[in-house]
XYZ file of C-alpha atoms in Angstrom:
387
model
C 98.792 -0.405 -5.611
C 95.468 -1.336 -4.747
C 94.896 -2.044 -0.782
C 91.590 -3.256 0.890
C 91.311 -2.317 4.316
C 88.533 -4.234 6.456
C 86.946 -1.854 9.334
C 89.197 1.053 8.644
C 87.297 2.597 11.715
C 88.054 0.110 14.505
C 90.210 0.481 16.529
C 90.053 3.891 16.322
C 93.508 4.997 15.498
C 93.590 1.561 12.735
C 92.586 4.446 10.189
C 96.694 5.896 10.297
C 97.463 2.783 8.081
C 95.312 3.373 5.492
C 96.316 6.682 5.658
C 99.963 6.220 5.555
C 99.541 4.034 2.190
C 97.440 6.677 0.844
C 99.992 8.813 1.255
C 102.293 6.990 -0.749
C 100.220 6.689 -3.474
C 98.161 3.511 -2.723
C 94.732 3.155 -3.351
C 92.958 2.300 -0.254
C 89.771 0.868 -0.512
C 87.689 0.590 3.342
C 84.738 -2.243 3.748
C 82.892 -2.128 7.238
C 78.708 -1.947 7.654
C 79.351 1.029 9.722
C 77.388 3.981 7.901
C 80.014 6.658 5.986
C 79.290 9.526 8.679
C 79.613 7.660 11.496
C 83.742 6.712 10.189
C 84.986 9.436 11.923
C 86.969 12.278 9.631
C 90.271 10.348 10.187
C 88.979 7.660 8.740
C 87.031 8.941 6.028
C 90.003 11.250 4.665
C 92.257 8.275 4.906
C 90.519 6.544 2.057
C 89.980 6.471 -1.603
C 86.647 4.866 -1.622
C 84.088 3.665 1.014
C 82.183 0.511 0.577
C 79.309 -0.309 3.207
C 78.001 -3.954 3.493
C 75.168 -4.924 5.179
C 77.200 -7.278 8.034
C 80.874 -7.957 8.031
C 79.660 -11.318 9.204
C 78.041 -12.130 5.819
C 81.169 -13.339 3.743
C 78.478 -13.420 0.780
C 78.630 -9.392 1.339
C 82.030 -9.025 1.300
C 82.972 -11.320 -1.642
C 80.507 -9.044 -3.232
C 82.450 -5.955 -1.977
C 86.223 -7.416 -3.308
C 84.439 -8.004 -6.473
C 82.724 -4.237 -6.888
C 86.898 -3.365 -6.031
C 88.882 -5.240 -8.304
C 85.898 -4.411 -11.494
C 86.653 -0.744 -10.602
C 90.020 -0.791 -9.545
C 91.856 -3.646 -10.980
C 93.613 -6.398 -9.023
C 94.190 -6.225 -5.368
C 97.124 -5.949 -4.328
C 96.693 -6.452 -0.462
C 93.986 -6.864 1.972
C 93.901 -6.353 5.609
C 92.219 -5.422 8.926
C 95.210 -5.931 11.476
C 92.095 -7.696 13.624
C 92.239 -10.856 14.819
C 88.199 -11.330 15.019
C 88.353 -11.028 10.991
C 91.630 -13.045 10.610
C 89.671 -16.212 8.962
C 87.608 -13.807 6.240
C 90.473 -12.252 5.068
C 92.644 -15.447 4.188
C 89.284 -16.871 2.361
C 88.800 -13.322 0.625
C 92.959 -13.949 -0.603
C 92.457 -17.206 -1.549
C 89.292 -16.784 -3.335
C 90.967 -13.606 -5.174
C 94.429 -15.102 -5.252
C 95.710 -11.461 -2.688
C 99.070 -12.503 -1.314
C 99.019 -12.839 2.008
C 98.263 -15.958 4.556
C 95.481 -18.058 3.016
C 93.378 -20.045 3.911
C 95.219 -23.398 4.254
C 97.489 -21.609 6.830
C 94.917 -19.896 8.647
C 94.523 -22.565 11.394
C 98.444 -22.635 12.270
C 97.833 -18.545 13.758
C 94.015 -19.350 14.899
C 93.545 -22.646 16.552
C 95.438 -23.091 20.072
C 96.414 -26.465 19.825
C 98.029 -25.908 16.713
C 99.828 -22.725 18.045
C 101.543 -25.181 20.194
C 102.524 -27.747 17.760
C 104.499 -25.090 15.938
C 106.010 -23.890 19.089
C 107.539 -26.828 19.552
C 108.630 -27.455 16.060
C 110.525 -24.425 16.262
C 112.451 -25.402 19.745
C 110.300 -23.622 22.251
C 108.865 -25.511 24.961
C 104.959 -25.425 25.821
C 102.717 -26.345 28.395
C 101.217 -30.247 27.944
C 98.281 -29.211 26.569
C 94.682 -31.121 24.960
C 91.677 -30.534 22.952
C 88.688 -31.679 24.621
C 85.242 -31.887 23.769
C 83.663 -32.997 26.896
C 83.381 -32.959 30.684
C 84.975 -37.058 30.551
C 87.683 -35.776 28.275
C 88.839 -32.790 30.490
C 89.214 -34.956 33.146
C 91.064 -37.797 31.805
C 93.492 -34.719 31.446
C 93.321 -33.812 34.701
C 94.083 -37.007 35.742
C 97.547 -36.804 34.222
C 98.248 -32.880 34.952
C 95.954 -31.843 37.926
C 94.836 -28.471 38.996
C 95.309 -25.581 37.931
C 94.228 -25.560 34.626
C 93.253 -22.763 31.620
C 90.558 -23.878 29.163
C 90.376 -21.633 26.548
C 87.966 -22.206 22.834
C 90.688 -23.760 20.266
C 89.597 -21.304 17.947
C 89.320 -17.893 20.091
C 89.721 -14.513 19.837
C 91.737 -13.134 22.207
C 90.986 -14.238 26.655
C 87.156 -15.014 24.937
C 85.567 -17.577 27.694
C 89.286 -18.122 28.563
C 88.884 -19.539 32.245
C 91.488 -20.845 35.361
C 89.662 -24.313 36.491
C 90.759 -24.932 40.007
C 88.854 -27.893 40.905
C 86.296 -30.422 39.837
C 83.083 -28.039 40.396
C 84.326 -25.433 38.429
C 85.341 -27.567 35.726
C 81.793 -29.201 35.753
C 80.083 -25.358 35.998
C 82.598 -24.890 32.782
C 81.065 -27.267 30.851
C 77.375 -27.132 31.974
C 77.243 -23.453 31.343
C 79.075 -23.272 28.107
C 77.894 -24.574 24.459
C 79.724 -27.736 23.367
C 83.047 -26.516 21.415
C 86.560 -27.837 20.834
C 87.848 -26.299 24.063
C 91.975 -26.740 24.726
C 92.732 -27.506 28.013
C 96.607 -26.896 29.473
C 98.292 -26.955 32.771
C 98.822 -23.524 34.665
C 101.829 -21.989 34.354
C 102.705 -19.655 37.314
C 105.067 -16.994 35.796
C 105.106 -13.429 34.306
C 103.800 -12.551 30.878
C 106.056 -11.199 28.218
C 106.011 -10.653 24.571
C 108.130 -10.140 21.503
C 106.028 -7.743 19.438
C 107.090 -6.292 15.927
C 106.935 -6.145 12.309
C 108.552 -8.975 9.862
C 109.814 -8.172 6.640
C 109.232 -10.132 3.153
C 111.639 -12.362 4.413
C 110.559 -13.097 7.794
C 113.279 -10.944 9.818
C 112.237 -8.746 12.406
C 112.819 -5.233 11.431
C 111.243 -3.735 14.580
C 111.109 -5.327 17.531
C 110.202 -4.767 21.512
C 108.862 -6.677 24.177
C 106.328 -5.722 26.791
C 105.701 -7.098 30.647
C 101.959 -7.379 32.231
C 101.365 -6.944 35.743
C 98.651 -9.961 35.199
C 97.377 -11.385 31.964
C 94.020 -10.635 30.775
C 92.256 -13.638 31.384
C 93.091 -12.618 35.233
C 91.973 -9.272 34.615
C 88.609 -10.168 33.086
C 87.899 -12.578 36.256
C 89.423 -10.722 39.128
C 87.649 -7.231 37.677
C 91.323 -6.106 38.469
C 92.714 -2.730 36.159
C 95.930 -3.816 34.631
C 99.128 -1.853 33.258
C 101.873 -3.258 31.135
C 105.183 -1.781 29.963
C 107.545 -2.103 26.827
C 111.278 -2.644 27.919
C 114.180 -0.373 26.909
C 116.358 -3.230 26.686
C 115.155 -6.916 24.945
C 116.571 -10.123 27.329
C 118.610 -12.192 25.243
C 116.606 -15.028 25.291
C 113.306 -13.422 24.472
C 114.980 -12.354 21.072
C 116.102 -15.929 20.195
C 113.160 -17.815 21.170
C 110.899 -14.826 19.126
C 112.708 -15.442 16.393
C 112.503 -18.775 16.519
C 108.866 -18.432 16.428
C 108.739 -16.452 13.364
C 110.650 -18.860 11.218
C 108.486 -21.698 12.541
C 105.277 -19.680 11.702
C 106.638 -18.356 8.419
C 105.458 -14.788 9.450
C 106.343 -12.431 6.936
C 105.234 -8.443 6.008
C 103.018 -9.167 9.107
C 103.051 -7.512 12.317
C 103.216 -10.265 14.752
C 102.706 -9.937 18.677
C 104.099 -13.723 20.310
C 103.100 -14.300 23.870
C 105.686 -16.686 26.331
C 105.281 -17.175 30.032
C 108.756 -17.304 32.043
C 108.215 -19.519 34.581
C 108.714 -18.755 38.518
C 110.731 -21.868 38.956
C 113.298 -21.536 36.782
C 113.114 -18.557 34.845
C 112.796 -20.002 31.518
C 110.641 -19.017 28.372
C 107.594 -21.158 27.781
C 105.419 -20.482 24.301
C 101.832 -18.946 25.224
C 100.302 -17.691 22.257
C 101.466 -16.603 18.305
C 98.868 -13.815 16.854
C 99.940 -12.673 13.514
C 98.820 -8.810 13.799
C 99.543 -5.767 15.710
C 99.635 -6.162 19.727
C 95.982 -4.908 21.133
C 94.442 -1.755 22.767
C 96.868 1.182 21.687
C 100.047 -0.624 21.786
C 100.853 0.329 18.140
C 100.832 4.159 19.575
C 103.291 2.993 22.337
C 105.455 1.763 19.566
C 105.762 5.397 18.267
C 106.237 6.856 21.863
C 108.641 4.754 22.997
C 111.006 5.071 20.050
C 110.060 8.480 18.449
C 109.418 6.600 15.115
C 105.961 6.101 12.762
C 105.532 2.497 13.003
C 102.263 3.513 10.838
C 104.199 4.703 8.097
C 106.963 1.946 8.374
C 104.438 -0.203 7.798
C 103.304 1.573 4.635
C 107.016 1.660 3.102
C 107.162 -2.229 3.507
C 104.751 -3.002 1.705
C 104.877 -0.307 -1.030
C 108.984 -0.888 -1.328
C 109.884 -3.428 1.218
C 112.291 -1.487 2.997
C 111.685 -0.456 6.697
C 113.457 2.680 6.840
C 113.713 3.909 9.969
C 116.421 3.761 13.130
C 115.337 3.761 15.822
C 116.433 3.047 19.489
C 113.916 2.476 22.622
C 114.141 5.573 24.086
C 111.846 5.711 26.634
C 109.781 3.123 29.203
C 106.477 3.270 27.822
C 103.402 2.001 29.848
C 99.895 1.715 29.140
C 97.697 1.953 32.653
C 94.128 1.266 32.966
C 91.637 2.235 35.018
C 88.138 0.456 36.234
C 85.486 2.533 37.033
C 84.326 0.145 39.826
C 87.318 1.348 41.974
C 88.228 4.399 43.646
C 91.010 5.858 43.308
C 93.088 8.150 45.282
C 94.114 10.420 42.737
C 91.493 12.213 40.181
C 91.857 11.686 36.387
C 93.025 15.978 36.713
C 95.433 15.324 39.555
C 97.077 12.623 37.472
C 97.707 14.749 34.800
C 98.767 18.342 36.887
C 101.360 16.075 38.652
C 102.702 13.944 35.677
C 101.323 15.677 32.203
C 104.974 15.857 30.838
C 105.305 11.924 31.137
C 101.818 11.586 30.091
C 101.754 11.008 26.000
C 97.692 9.959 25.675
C 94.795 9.616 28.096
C 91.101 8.846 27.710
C 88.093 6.585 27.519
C 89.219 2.876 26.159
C 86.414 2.085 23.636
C 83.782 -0.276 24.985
C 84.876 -3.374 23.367
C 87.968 -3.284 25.420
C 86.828 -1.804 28.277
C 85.959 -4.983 30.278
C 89.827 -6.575 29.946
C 91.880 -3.047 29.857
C 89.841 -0.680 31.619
C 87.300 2.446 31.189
C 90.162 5.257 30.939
C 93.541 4.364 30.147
C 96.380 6.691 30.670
C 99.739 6.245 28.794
C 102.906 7.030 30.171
C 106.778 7.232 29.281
C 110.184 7.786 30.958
C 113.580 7.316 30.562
C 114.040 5.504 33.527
C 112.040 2.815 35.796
C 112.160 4.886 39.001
C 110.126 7.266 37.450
C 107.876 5.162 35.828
C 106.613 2.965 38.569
C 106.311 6.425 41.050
C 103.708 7.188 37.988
C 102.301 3.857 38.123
C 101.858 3.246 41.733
C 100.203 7.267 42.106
C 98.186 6.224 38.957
C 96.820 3.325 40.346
C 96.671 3.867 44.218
C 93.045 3.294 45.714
C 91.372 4.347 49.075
């Protein structure tokens, strides 16, 4: 099998899939501009072969790359990145080389908002009333109907990108005046807790690992407040979340994807409202969490569906894992070294978040797991107390 594997380097630990396919015999073929000693050893040892283009962002350079690949190697067999910012190059690079995989005339369903929530609703889950505006009249014709609050986000985004909470008419006019004209989607403001169904689908669309995660705020909040954040994956799924996630798959055909669906549920009533459907691995290190929380290799899971499409591990959620970051504009109580003399059994990684990140989930991240709450929100709340 011949795999291409965009930015094998990025996020850091992105390199253990190529590495697990390797290890089963794939050939695994990495394409980034990045210069070959400046990979990393992980990365470099995970591959067969290292091509270097002048900018990822030239898709000239990296038809030229898939090209070089399949004279050498022989058709391709699969090509990824698990990143959302090169979602769109990929499904042209399929199409163009016929790669199964999403292409490109289903690339818009998992990219653009608005159509994230017509499929939503096709597949029974409810959304909030929602519109794609171009200009400062159009918002507010929508404003008339819903009022304030409001999120205006880019229809096609990556992740909380210029993702904003309008709460009246100056900041909606600052919004547009200080922002380049764009199809932006505009939707009412839900007020409830953030939750996810995160997993891996097989070749027919079931999920064959599944967990869900809860955020103390989401990360639009985050970005504006300058607030740290921590989230958490549950030991045990709530009925409902596995229904309407799977309800969500079949209505976005995911399939030998990872896929990481976002709901709101609501304050009022308690009910499940569609967010957000990305078709790749949750962000940050939440692919590591998998592994902690479980005691399985979600990496190499990955790598037996596609070589054999089986997932063969069982697993059970052992553990309470939560990811907690830290802002180096706040002080807090507790010193990186006191954290880790009073809870280094419970703590399973720890660090400096790469740049990129930093801004939404913090400058050092610590990762955590327990068996049960109690103990996980004593090592929250001493993580995260300030003075």
């Amino acid at each position: 099998m011949n795999v291409i594997f965009l930015s094998p380097h990025f996020p850091p630990q992105y390199h253990l899939f190529c590495a697990a396919l390797k290890k089963r015999g794939a050939n695994i073929i990495g394409i980034a501009d990045e210069a070959f000693e400046r990979l990393g050893n992980g990365a470099v040892s995970s591959l067969t072969e290292y091509y270097r283009v002048d900018s990822m962002e030239s898709y000239d350079s990296l038809l030229r790359a898939v090209a070089y690949v399949t004279h050498k190697y022989g058709k391709v067999d699969r090509l990824d990145s698990h990143n959302e910012y090169w979602l769109e190059k990929e499904a042209k690079l399929r199409t163009d080389f016929n790669i199964p995989g999403i292409k490109a005339d289903k690339i818009n369903d998992i990219k653009l908002k608005s159509r994230m929530k017509k499929l939503y609703r096709a597949g029974g889950i409810d959304v909030a009333k929602g519109k794609v505006v171009t200009t400062l009249p159009e918002a507010k014709e929508f404003l008339s109907e819903a009022g304030y609050p409001v999120v205006v986000k880019p229809d096609n985004g990556v992740g909380a990108s210029n993702t904003k909470r309008i709460n009246n008419d100056g900041e909606l006019e600052h919004f547009f005046s200080s922002n380049p004209p764009n199809s932006y989607f505009i939707e009412e403001y839900v007020f409830g807790d953030t939750c996810t169904f995160d997993g891996l689908a097989d070749r027919e669309g079931n999920p064959v690992f599944y967990t869900s995660h809860v955020y103390n705020k989401g990360i639009m909040e985050a970005i504006q407040e300058g607030d740290h954040v921590y989230y958490y994956s549950l030991r045990s799924i709530p009925a409902d979340l596995v229904e309407a996630g799977k309800k969500t798959l079949k209505a976005f055909g995911v399939k030998e994807r990872f896929f990481h669906l976002e709901y709101f549920r609501t304050h009022r009533d308690g009910k499940l409202m569609g967010l957000e459907v990305n078709v790749r691995p949750p962000g940050g290190f939440t692919t590591d969490m998998f592994n902690y929380a479980t005691d399985i290799d979600i990496y190499g899971e990955w790598a037996n569906l596609i070589m054999t499409g089986e997932f063969k591990a069982r697993y059970t959620r052992k553990y309470y894992c939560c990811y907690i970051g830290r802002k180096a504009c706040k002080h807090y109580v507790h010193s990186h070294e006191d954290v880790l003399r009073t809870w280094g059994n419970h703590v399973v990684k720890d660090g400096a978040m790469p740049s990129l990140f930093a801004p939404a989930m913090g400058d050092t991240y610590f990762i955590i797991r327990s068996e049960d709450m109690d103990t996980m929100k004593a090592m929250l709340e001493y993580i995260h107390s300030t003075g």
